[in-house]
PDB file of C-alpha atoms in Angstrom:
ATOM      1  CA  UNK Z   1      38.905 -22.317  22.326  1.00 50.00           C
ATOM      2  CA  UNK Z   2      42.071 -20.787  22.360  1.00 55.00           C
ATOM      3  CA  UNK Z   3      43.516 -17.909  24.720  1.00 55.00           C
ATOM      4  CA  UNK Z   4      42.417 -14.793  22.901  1.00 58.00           C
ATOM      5  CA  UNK Z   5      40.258 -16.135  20.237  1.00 65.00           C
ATOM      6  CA  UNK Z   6      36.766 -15.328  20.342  1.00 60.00           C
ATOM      7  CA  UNK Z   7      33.450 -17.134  19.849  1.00 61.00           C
ATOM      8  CA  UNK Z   8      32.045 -15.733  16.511  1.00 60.00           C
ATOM      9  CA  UNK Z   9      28.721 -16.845  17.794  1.00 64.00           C
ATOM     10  CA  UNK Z  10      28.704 -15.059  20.733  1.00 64.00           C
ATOM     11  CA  UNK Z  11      26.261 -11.930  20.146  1.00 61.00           C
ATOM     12  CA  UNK Z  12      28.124  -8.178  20.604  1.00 57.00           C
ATOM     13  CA  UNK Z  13      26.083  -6.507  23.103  1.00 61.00           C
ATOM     14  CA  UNK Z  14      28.300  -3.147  21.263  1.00 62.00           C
ATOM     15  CA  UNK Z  15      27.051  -3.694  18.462  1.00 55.00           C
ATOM     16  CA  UNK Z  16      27.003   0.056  16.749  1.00 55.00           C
ATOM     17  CA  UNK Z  17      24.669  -1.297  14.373  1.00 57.00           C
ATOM     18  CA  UNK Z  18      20.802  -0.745  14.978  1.00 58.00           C
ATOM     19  CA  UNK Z  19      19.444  -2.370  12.292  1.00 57.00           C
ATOM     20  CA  UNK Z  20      19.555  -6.121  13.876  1.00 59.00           C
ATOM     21  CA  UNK Z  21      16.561  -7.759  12.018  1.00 66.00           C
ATOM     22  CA  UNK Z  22      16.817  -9.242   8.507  1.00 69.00           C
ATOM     23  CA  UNK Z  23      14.632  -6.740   7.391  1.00 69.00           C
ATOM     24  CA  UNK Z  24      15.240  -4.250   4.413  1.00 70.00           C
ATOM     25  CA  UNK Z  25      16.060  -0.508   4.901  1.00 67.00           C
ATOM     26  CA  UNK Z  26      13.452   2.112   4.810  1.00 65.00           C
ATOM     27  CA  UNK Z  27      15.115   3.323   1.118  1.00 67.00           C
ATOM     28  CA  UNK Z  28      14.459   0.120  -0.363  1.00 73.00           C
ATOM     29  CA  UNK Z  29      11.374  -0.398  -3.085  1.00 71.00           C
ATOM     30  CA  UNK Z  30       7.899  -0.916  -0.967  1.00 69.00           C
ATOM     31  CA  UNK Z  31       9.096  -0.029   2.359  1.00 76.00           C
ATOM     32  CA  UNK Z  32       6.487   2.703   2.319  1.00 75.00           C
ATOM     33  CA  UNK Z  33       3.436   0.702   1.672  1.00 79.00           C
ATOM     34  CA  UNK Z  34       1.100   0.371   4.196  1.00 80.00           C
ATOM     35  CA  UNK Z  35       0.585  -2.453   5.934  1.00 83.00           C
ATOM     36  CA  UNK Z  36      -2.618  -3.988   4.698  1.00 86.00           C
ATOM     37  CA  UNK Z  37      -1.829  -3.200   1.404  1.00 86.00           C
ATOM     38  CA  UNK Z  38       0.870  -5.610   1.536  1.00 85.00           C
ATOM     39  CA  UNK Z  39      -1.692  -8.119   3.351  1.00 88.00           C
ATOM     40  CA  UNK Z  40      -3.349  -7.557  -0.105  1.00 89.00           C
ATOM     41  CA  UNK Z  41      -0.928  -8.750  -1.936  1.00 87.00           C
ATOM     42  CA  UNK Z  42       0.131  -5.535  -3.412  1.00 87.00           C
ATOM     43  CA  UNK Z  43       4.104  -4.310  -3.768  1.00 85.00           C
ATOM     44  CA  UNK Z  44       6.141  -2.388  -5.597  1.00 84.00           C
ATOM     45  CA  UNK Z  45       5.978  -4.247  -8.846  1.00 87.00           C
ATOM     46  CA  UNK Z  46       2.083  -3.856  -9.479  1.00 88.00           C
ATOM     47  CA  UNK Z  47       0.514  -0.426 -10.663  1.00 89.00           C
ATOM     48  CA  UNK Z  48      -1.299   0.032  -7.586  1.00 88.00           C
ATOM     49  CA  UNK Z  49       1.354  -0.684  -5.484  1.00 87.00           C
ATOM     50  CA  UNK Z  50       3.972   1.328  -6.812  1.00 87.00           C
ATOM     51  CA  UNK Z  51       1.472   4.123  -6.471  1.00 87.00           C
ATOM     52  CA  UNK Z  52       0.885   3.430  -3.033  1.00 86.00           C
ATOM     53  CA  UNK Z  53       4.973   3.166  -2.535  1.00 86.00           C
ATOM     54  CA  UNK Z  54       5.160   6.562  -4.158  1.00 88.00           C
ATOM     55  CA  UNK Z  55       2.376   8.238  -2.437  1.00 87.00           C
ATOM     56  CA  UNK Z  56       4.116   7.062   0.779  1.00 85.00           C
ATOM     57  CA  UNK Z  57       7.254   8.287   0.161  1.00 87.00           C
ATOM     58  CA  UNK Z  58       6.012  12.207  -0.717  1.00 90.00           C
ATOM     59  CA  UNK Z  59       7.256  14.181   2.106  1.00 90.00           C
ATOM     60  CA  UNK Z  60       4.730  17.265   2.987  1.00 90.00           C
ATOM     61  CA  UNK Z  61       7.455  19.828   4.403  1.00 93.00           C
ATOM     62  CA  UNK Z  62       8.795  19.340   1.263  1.00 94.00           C
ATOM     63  CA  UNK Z  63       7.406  21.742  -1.643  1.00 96.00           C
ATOM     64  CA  UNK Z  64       7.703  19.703  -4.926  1.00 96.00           C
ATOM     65  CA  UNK Z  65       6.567  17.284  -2.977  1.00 95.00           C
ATOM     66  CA  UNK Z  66       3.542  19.035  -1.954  1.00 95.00           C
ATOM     67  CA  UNK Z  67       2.864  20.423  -5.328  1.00 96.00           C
ATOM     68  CA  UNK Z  68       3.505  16.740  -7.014  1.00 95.00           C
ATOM     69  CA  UNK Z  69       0.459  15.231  -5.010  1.00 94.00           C
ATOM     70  CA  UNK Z  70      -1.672  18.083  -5.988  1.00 95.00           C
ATOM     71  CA  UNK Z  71      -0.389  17.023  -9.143  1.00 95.00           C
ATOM     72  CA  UNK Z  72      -1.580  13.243  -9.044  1.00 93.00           C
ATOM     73  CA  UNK Z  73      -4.861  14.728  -7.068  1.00 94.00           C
ATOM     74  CA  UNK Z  74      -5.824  16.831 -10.335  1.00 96.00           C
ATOM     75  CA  UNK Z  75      -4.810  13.734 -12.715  1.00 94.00           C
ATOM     76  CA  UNK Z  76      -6.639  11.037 -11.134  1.00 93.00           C
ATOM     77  CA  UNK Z  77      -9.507  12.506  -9.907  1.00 96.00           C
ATOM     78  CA  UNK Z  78     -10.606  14.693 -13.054  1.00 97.00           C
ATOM     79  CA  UNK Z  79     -11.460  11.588 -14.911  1.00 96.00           C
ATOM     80  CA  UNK Z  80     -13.983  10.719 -12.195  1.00 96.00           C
ATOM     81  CA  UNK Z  81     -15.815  14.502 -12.467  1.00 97.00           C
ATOM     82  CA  UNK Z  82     -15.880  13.777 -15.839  1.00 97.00           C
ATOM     83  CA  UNK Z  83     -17.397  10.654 -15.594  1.00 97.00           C
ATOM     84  CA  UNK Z  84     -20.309  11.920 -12.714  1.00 97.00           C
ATOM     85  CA  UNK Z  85     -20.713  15.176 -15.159  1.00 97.00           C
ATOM     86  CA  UNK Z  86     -21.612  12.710 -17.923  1.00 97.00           C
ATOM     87  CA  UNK Z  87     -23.800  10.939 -15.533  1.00 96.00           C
ATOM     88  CA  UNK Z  88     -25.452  13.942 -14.602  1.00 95.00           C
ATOM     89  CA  UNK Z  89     -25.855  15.440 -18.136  1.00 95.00           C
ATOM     90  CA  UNK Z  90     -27.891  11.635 -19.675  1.00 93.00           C
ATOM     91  CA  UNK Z  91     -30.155  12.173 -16.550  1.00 88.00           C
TER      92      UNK Z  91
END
């Protein structure tokens, strides 16, 4: 090489940036989902998984946020007391 140039392969032990691997940022789609979910198979793109990838990304300290999962609480789980109500009124 010459004088001052330097080897572009060489790794930057200076390097500001902390993010080294390949993979994505926390912000993107489906960085929230648990592990074994994605073992499953499941991302952002299916309906469970983008469920999943919202739940995760519900902060508790935050209020909406707070309110919003009592939100989805109330709208998925009535349909299941319905359904055991039903049960319970045919027996």
């Amino acid at each position: 090489m010459a004088g001052g140039e330097h080897d572009l392969r060489e790794w930057d032990d200076e390097d500001p940036d902390a993010h080294d691997d390949d993979s994505a940022p926390y912000w993107f789609p489906g960085e929230t989902m648990p592990q074994h979910a994605r073992a499953m198979g499941l991302t952002h793109h299916t309906v469970e998984g983008a469920l999943l990838d919202f739940g995760g990304r519900l902060d508790p300290a935050k209020r909406v946020h707070y309110w919003t999962a009592w939100a989805l609480l109330v709208v998925f789980g009535l349909p299941v007391v319905f359904a055991v109500m039903r049960l319970a009124y045919l027996f």
